[in-house]
Coordinates of C-alpha atoms in Angstrom, one line a residue:
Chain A
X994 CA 40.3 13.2 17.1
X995 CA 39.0 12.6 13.2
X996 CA 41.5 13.6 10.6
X997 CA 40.2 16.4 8.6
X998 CA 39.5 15.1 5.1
X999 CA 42.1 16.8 2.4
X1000 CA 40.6 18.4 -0.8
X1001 CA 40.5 15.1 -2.7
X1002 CA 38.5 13.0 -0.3
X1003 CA 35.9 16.1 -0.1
X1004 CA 35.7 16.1 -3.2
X1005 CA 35.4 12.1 -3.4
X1006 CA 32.8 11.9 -0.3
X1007 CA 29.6 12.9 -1.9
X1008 CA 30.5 10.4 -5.0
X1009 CA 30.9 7.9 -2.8
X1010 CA 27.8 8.6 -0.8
X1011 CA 26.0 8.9 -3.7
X1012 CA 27.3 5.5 -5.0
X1013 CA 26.2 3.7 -2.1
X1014 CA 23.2 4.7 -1.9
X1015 CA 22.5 4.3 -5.6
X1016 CA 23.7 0.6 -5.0
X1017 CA 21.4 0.3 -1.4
X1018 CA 18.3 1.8 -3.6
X1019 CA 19.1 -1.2 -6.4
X1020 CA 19.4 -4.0 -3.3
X1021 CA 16.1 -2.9 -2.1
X1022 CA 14.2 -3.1 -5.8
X1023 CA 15.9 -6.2 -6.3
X1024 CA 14.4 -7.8 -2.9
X1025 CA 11.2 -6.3 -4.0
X1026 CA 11.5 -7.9 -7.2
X1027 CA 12.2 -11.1 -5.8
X1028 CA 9.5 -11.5 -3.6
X1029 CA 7.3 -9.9 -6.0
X1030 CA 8.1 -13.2 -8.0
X1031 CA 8.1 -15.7 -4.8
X1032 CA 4.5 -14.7 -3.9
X1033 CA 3.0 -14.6 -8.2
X1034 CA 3.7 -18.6 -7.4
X1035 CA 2.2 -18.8 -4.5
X1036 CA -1.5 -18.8 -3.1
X1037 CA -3.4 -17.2 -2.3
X1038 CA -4.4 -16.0 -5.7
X1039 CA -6.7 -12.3 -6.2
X1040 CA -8.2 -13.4 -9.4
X1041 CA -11.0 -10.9 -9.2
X1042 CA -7.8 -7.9 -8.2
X1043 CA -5.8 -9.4 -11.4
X1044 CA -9.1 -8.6 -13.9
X1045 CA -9.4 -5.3 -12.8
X1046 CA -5.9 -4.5 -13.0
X1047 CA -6.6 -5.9 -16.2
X1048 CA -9.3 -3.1 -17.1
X1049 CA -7.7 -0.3 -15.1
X1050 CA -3.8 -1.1 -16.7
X1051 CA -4.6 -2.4 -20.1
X1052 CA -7.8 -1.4 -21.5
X1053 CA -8.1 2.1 -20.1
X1054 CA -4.3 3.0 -21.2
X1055 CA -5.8 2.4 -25.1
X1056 CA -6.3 5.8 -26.1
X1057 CA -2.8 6.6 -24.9
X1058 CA -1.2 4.3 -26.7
X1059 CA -3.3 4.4 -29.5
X1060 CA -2.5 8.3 -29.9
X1061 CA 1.2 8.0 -29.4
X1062 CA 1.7 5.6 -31.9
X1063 CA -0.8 6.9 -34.8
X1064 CA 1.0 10.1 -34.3
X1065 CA 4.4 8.2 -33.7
X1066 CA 3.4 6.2 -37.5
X1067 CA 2.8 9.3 -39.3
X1068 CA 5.6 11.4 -38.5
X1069 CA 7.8 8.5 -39.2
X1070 CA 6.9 7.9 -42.7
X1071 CA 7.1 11.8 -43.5
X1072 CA 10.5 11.4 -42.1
X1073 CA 11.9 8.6 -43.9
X1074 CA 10.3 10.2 -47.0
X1075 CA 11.9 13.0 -46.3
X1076 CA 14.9 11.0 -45.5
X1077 CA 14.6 8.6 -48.7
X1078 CA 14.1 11.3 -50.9
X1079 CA 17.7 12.3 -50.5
X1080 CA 18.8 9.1 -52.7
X1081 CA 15.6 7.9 -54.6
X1082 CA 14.5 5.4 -51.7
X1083 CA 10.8 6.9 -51.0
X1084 CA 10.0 3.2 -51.3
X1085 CA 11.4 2.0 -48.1
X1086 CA 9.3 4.3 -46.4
X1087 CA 6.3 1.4 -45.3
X1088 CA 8.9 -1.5 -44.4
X1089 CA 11.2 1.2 -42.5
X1090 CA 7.9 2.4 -40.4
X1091 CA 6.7 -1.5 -39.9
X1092 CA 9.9 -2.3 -38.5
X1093 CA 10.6 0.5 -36.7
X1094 CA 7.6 0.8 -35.2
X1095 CA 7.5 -3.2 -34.2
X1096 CA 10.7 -3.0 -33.0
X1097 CA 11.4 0.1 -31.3
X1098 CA 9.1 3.2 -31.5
X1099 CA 5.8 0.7 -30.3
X1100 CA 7.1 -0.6 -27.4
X1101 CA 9.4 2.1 -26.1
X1102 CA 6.8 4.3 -26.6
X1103 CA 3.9 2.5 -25.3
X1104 CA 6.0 1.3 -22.2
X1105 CA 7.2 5.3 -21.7
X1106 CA 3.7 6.5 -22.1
X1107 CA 2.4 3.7 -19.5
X1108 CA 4.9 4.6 -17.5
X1109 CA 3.5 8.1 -17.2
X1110 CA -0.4 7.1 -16.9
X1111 CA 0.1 3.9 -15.0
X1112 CA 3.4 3.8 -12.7
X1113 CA 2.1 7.2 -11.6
X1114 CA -1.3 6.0 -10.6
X1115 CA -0.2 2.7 -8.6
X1116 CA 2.2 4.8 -6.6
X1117 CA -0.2 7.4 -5.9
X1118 CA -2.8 4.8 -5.0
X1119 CA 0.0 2.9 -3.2
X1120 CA 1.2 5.5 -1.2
X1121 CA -1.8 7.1 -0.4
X1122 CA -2.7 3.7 1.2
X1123 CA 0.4 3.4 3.2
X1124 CA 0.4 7.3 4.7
X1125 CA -4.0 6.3 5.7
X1126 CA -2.8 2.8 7.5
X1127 CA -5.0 1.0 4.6
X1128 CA -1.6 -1.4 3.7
X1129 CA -1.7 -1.7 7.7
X1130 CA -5.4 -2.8 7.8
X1131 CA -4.6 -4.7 5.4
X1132 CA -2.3 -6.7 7.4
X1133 CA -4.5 -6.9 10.5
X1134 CA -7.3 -7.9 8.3
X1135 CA -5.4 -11.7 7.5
X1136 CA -4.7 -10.2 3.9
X1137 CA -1.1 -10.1 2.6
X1138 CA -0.2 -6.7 0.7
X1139 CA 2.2 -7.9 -1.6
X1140 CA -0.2 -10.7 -2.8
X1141 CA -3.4 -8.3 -2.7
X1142 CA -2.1 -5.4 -4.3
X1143 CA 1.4 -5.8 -6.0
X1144 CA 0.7 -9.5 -7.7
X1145 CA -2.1 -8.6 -9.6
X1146 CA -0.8 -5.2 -10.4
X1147 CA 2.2 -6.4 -12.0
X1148 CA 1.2 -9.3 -13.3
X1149 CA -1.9 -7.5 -15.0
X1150 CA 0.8 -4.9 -16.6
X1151 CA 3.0 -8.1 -17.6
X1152 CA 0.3 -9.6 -19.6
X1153 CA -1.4 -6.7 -20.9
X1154 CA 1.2 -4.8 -22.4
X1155 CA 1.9 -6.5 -25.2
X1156 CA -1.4 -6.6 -26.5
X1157 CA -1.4 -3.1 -25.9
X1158 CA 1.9 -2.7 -27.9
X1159 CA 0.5 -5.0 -30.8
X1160 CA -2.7 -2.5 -31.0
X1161 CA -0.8 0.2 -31.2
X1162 CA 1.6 -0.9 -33.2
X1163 CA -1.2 -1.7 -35.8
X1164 CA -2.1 1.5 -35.5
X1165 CA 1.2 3.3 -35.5
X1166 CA 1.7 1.4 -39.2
X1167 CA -1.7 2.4 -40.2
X1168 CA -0.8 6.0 -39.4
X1169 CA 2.0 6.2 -41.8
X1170 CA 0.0 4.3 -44.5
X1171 CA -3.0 7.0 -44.2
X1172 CA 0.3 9.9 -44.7
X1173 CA 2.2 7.5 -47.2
X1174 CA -1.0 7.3 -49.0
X1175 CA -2.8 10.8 -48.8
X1176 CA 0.3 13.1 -48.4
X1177 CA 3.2 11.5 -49.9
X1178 CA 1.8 9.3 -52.8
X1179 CA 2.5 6.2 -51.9
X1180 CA 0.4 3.4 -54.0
X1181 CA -1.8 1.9 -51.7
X1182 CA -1.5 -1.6 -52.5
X1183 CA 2.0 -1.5 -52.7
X1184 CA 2.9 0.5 -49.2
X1185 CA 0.3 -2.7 -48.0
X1186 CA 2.9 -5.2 -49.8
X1187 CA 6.0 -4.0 -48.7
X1188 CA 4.7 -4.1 -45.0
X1189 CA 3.8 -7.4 -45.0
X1190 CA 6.9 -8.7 -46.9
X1191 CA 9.8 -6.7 -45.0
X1192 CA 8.2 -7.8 -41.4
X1193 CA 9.5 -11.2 -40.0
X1194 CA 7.6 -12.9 -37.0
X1195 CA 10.8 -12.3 -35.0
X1196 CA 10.4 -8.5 -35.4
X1197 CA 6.7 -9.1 -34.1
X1198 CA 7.9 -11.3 -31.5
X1199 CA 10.8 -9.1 -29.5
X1200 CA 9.0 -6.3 -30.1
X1201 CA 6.2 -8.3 -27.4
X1202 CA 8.9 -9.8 -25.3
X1203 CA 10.3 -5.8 -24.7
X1204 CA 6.5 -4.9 -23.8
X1205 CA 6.0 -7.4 -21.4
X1206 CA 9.2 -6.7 -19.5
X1207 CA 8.5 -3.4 -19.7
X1208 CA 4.5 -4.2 -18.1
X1209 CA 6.7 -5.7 -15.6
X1210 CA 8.9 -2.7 -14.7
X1211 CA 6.0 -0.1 -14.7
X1212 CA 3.7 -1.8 -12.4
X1213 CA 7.2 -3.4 -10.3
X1214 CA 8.2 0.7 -9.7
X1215 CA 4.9 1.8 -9.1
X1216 CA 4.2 -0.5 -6.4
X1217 CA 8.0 -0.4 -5.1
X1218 CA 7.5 3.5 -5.1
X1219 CA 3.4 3.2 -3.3
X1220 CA 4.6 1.1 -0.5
X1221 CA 7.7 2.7 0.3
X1222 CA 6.4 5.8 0.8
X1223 CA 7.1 8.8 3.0
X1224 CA 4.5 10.1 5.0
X1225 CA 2.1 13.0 3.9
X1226 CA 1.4 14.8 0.8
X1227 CA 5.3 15.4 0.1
X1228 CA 5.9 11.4 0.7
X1229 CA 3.1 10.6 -1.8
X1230 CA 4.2 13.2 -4.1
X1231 CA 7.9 12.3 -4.1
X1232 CA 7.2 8.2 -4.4
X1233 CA 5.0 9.4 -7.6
X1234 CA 7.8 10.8 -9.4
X1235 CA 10.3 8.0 -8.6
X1236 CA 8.2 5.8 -9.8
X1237 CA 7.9 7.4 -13.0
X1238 CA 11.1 8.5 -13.1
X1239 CA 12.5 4.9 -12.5
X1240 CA 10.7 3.2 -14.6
X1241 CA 11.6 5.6 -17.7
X1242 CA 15.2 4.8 -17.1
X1243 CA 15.0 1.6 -16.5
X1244 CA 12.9 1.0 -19.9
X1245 CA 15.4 2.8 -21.5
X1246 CA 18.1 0.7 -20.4
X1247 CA 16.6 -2.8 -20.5
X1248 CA 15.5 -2.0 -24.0
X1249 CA 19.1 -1.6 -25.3
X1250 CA 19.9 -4.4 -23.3
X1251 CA 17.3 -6.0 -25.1
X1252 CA 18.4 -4.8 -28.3
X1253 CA 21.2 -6.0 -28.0
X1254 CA 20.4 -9.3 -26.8
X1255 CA 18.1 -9.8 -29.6
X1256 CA 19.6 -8.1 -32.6
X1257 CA 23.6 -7.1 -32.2
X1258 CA 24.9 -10.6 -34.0
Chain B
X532 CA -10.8 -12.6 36.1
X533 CA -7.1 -12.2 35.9
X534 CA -5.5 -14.8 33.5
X535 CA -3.0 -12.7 30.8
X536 CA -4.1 -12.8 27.3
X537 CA -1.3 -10.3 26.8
X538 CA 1.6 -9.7 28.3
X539 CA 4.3 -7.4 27.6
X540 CA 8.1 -8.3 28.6
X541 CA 11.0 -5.7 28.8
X542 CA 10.0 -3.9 25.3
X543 CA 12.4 -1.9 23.7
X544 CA 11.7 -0.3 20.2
X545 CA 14.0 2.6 18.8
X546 CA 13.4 3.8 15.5
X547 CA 17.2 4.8 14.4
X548 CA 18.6 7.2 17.7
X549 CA 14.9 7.9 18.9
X550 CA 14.5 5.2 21.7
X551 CA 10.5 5.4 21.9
X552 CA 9.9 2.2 24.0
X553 CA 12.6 1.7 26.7
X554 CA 11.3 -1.7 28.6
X555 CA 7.4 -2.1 28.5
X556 CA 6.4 -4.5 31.2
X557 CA 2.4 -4.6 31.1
X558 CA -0.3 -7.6 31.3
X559 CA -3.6 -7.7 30.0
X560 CA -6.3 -9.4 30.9
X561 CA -8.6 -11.6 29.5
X562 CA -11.9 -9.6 29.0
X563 CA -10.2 -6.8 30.4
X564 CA -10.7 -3.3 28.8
X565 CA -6.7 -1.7 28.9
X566 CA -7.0 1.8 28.2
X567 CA -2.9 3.2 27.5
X568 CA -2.6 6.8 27.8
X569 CA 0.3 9.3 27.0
X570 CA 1.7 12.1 25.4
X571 CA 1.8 12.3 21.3
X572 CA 5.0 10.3 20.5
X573 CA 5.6 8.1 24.0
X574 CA 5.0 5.1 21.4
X575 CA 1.2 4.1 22.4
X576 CA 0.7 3.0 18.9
X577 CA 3.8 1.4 18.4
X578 CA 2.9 -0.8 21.0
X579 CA -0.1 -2.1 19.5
X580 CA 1.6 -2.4 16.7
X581 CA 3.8 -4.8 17.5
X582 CA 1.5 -7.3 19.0
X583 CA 0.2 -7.6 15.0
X584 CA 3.4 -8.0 14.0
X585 CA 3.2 -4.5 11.4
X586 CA 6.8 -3.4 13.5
X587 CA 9.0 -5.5 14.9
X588 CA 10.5 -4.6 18.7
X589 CA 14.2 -4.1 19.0
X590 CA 14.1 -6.6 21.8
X591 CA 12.1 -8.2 24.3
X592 CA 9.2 -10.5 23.9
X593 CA 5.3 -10.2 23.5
X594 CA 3.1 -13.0 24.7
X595 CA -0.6 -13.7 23.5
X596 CA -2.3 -16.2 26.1
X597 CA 1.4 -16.9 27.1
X598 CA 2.6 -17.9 23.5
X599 CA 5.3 -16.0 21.8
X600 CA 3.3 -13.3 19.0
X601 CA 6.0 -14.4 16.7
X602 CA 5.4 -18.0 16.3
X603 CA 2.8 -20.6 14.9
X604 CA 0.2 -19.5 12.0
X605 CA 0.5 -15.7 11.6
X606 CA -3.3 -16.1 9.3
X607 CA -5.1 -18.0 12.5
X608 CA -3.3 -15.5 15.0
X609 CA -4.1 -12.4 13.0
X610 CA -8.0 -13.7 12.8
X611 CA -8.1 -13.1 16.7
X612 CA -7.7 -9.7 16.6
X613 CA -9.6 -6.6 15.2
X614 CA -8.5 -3.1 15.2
X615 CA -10.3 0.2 14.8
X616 CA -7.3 2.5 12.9
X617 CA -7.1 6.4 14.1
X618 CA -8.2 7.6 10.8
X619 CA -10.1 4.6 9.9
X620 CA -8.3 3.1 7.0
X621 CA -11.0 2.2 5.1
X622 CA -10.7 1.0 1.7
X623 CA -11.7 3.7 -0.9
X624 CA -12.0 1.4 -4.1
X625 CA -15.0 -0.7 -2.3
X626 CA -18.3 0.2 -0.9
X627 CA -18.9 0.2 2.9
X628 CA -20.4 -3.5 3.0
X629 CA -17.0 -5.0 1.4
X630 CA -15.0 -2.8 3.8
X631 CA -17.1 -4.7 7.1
X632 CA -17.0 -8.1 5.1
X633 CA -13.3 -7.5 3.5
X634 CA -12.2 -10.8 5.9
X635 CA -15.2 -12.6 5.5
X636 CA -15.1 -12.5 1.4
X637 CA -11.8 -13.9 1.4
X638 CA -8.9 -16.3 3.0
X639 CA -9.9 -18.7 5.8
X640 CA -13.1 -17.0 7.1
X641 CA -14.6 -16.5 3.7
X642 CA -18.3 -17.1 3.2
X643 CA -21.0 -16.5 0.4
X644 CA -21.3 -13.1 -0.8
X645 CA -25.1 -12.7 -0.1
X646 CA -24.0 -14.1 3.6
X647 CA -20.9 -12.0 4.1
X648 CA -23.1 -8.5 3.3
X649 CA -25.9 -10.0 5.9
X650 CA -23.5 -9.8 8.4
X651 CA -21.6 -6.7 7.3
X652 CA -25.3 -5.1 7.4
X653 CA -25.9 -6.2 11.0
X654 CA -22.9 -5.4 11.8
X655 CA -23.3 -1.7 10.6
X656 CA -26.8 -1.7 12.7
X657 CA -25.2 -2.9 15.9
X658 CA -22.6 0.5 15.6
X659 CA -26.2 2.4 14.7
X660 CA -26.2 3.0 11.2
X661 CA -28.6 1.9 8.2
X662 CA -28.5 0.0 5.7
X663 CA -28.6 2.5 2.9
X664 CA -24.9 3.2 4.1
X665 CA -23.8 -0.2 2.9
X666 CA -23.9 0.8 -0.7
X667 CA -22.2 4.1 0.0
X668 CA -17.9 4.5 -0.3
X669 CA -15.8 5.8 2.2
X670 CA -15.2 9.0 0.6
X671 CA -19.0 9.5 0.9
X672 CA -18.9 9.4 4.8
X673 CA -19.0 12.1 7.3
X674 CA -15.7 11.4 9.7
X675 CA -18.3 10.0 12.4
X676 CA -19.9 7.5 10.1
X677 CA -15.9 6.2 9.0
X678 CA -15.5 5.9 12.3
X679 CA -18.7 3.7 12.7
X680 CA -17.9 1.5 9.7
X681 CA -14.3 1.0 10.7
X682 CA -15.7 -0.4 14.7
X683 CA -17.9 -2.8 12.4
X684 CA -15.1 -3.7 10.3
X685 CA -13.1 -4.2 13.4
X686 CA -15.7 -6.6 15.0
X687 CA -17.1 -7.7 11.9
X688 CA -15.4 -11.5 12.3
X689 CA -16.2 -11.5 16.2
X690 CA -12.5 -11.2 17.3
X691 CA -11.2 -12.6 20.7
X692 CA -8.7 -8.9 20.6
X693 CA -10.2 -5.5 19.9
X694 CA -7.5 -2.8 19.6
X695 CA -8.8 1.0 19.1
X696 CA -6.6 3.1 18.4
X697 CA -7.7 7.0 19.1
X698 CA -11.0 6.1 18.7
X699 CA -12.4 9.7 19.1
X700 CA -9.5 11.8 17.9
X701 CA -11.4 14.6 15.4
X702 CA -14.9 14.1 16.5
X703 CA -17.4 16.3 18.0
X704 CA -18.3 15.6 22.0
X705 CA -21.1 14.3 21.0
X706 CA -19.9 11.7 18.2
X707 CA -16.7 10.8 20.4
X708 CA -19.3 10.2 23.5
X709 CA -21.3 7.8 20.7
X710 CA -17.9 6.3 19.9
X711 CA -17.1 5.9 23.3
X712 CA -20.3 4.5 24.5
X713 CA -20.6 1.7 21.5
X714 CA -16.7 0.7 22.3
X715 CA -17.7 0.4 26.1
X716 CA -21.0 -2.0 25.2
X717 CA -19.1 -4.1 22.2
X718 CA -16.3 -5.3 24.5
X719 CA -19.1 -6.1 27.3
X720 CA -21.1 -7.9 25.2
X721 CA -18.6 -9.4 23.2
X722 CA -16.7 -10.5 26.2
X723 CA -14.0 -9.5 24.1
X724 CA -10.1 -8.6 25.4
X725 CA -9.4 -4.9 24.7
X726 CA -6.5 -2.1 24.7
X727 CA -7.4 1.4 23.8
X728 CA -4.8 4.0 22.7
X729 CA -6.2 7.4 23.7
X730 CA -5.4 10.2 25.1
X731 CA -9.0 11.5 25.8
X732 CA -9.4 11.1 29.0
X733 CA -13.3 11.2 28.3
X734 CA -12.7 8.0 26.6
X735 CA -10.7 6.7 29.5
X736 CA -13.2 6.9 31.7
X737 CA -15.7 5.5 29.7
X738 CA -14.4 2.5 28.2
X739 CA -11.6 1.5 31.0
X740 CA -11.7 -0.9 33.3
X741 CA -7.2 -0.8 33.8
X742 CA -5.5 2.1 32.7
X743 CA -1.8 2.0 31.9
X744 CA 0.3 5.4 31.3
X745 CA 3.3 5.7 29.3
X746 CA 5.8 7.8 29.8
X747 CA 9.4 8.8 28.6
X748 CA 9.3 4.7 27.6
X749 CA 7.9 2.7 30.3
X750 CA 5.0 2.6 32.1
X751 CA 4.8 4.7 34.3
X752 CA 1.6 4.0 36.5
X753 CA -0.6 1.1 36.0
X754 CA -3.9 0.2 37.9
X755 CA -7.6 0.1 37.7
X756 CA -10.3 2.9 36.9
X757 CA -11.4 3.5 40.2
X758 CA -7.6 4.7 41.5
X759 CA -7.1 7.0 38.3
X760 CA -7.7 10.4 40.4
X761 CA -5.9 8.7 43.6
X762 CA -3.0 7.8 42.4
X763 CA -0.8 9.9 43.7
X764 CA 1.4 10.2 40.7
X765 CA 2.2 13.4 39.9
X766 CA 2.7 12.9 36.1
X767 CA -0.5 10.6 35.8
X768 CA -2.0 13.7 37.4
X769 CA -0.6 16.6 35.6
X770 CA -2.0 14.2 32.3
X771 CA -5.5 13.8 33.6
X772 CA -5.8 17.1 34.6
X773 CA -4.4 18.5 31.9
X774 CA -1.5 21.1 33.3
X775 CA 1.0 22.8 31.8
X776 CA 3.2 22.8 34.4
X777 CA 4.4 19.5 36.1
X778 CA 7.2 16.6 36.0
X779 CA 6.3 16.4 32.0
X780 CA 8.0 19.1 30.1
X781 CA 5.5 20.5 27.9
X782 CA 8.1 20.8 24.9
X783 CA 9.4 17.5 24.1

């Protein structure tokens, strides 16, 4: 006969439960991840997939990202005006918003706002594939799903998000020079000089290296999320969120990792 | 003709506590139309599945003209077969034409576009439909017409293997006779090895030429057309008659 659990161990069971299955959930990406990578450096190669993964990831999530961070520029410069004003520093205003924007707000942002418009749509996709027997056909058909439809995904987001991030992190700066300029009285010539001279390529540079590895997440959990999931609308539904879901936190996360890694010493 | 082109030994699939499969021992002829019948859930589909390697059995083995399904090059096994999918499964993002052509557009069988939709086209006349419907999407198909394009698809590459899975399931009479009658006269001409999951027994009789039941996870009867109504089984006769009451409990 079991022994009845004491009050401490019910108490302890769901953690535990909870903890496994956490750590199971993080196996299972990580095998994904792997082979993911395993099969990028192998052929067969789906060049004509990749360039319109290219068009469906990168160029159609512009006016996202171009609206996030225009918006994200401007209301940064009224802040650190705002902000600056406190001890005579309304200067810093363009150099904080280049850098901040470079640094954080651009790809954090851009990769959170992806995250939403394209780790959402690939799982959908995704799933809706797997609950109709398409990834099955697939299979039957002499066509690998992990090379057809995961490899160009997530390769596509890899490459395409930091050109997405560097767009909208032009435009993110030019939003705060058009409120520095117009609202706040900022010289324009001078908001212009002190951009240029407070940004180092390095600043540029991470800010890239974060947007790609973000590209990578987004597409890695939206395709993770698609293949795994549960059958019917409720399976499709709940793989959708995950994959949102996961790749929010795990942006989050890797970008103080990052952060860290790049800027603590 | 009775040399195996498939052959399956002592299959056992569970899916966690649910045993579905509990020691399949069937053969398959070559040129042979196998038609499996059986309740929803006896693992029909599963079994097809497994020869094509998209689930793995618990145990046992599954031969394919008396070679292990596991071994050698999975690309050159897989270009044997072809398989007509319950619901179809075609692929929304493409038009009809690169859903019959998807195999020969790419990998090993991969030919010149203008070549590949040639062939996709004639494919889509042999299963009766124009070409106007090449240019079309899935999503612009009536259920009949999916149907249609996913039996070219499946023959599109002139497989050794056909397998149809519920080919008639949500059709009219009329269509599923259709359905029926192009399965019957592709395998003929094709000379082509077929299984058939099913459990319209209008298709049975129609496109079989062995019929194997399933039941609680074996086969339970096995033999040709001609001895379905003598068998003297009384579950292969409560199933093809369509009773209530019988050996198989209605709620399972």
């Amino acid at each position: 006969m079991a022994n009845p659990m004491n009050p401490f161990q019910v108490f302890l069971a769901p953690i535990g439960r909870s903890t496994l299955s956490l750590l199971a959930a993080i196996g299972r990406i990580a095998i994904y991840m792997a082979e993911t990578l395993s099969h990028i450096v192998r052929p067969p190669f789906y060049f004509r997939e990749f360039l319109h993964q290219l068009m469906v990831i990168g160029y159609f999530s512009l006016p996202v990202v171009g609206l996030t961070a225009v918006f994200t520029g401007a209301a940064l410069a009224l802040q650190i005006f705002e902000g600056g004003s406190r001890f005579n520093a309304e200067s810093v205003v363009p150099s904080i918003v280049a850098i901040g924007m470079v640094r954080e707000l651009g790809p954090v942002l851009g990769g959170l706002m992806v995250a939403g418009r394209v780790a959402s749509s690939v799982a959908a996709e995704l799933g809706t594939m797997r609950v109709t027997e398409q990834i099955d056909a697939l299979v039957t058909l002499s066509t690998h799903p992990m090379k057809y439809l995961t490899v160009p995904r997530v390769l596509a987001a890899t490459l395409a998000m930091p050109v997405l991030v560097a767009v909208g992190d032009s435009i993110g700066i030019f939003g705060g020079f058009l409120v520095g300029t117009s609202r706040l009285g900022l010289n324009p010539a001078a908001y212009l000089h002190n951009t240029v001279d407070f940004l180092n390529s390095w600043d540029v540079v991470s800010g890239l290296i974060k947007a790609s590895v973000f590209g990578f997440i987004v597409a890695l959990m939206g395709c993770y999320h698609g293949m795994n999931s549960g059958r019917g609308a409720q399976g499709v539904g709940r793989a959708t969120t995950n994959a949102v879901v996961s790749a929010s936190v795990l942006i989050l996360t890797t970008n103080y990792l990052m952060t860290e890694a790049f800027f603590s010493s | 003709m009775t040399e195996p082109m498939i052959q399956f030994r002592d299959l056992h699939k569970s899916f966690g506590s649910n045993h579905v499969l509990r020691g399949i021992d069937l053969s398959v002829n070559k040129g042979e139309s196998m038609v499996i019948i059986g309740g929803s859930g006896t693992g029909k589909s599963v079994l097809i599945k497994m020869v094509l390697g998209l689930l793995k059995p618990t145990s046992g083995t599954i031969l394919v003209d008396d070679k292990d399904s596991k071994a050698g090059d999975r690309d050159a096994f897989l270009a044997r077969f072809g398989m007509l999918f319950q619901g179809g499964a075609l692929f929304d993002s493409m038009p009809v034409w690169q859903n019959v052509a998807f195999r020969l557009l790419r990998g090993a069988l991969k030919r010149p576009k203008e070549e590949a939709r040639a062939i996709a086209v004639e494919k889509l006349r042999r299963v009766g439909l124009k070409e106007w419907v090449a240019d079309l999407y899935p999503a612009e198909l009536s259920g009949g017409m999916q149907k249609r394009v996913g039996l070219a698809r499946a023959i599109a590459a002139d497989p050794e293997i056909i397998f149809f899975d519920e080919p008639t399931t949500g059709l009219d009479p009329i269509m599923a006779g259709v359905i029926n009658k192009l399965v019957r006269e592709i395998v003929t001409e094709m000379g082509a090895t077929a299984m058939t999951i099913t459990h319209d027994m209008s298709s049975v009789r129609a496109i079989a030429d062995h019929v194997a039941m399933i039941h609680d996870g074996k086969v339970r009867w096995t033999g040709p057309i001609a001895q379905l109504d003598d068998s003297g089984d009384p579950y292969l006769d409560q199933f093809i008659h369509a009773r209530a009451e019988g050996p198989i409990e209605a709620i399972r």
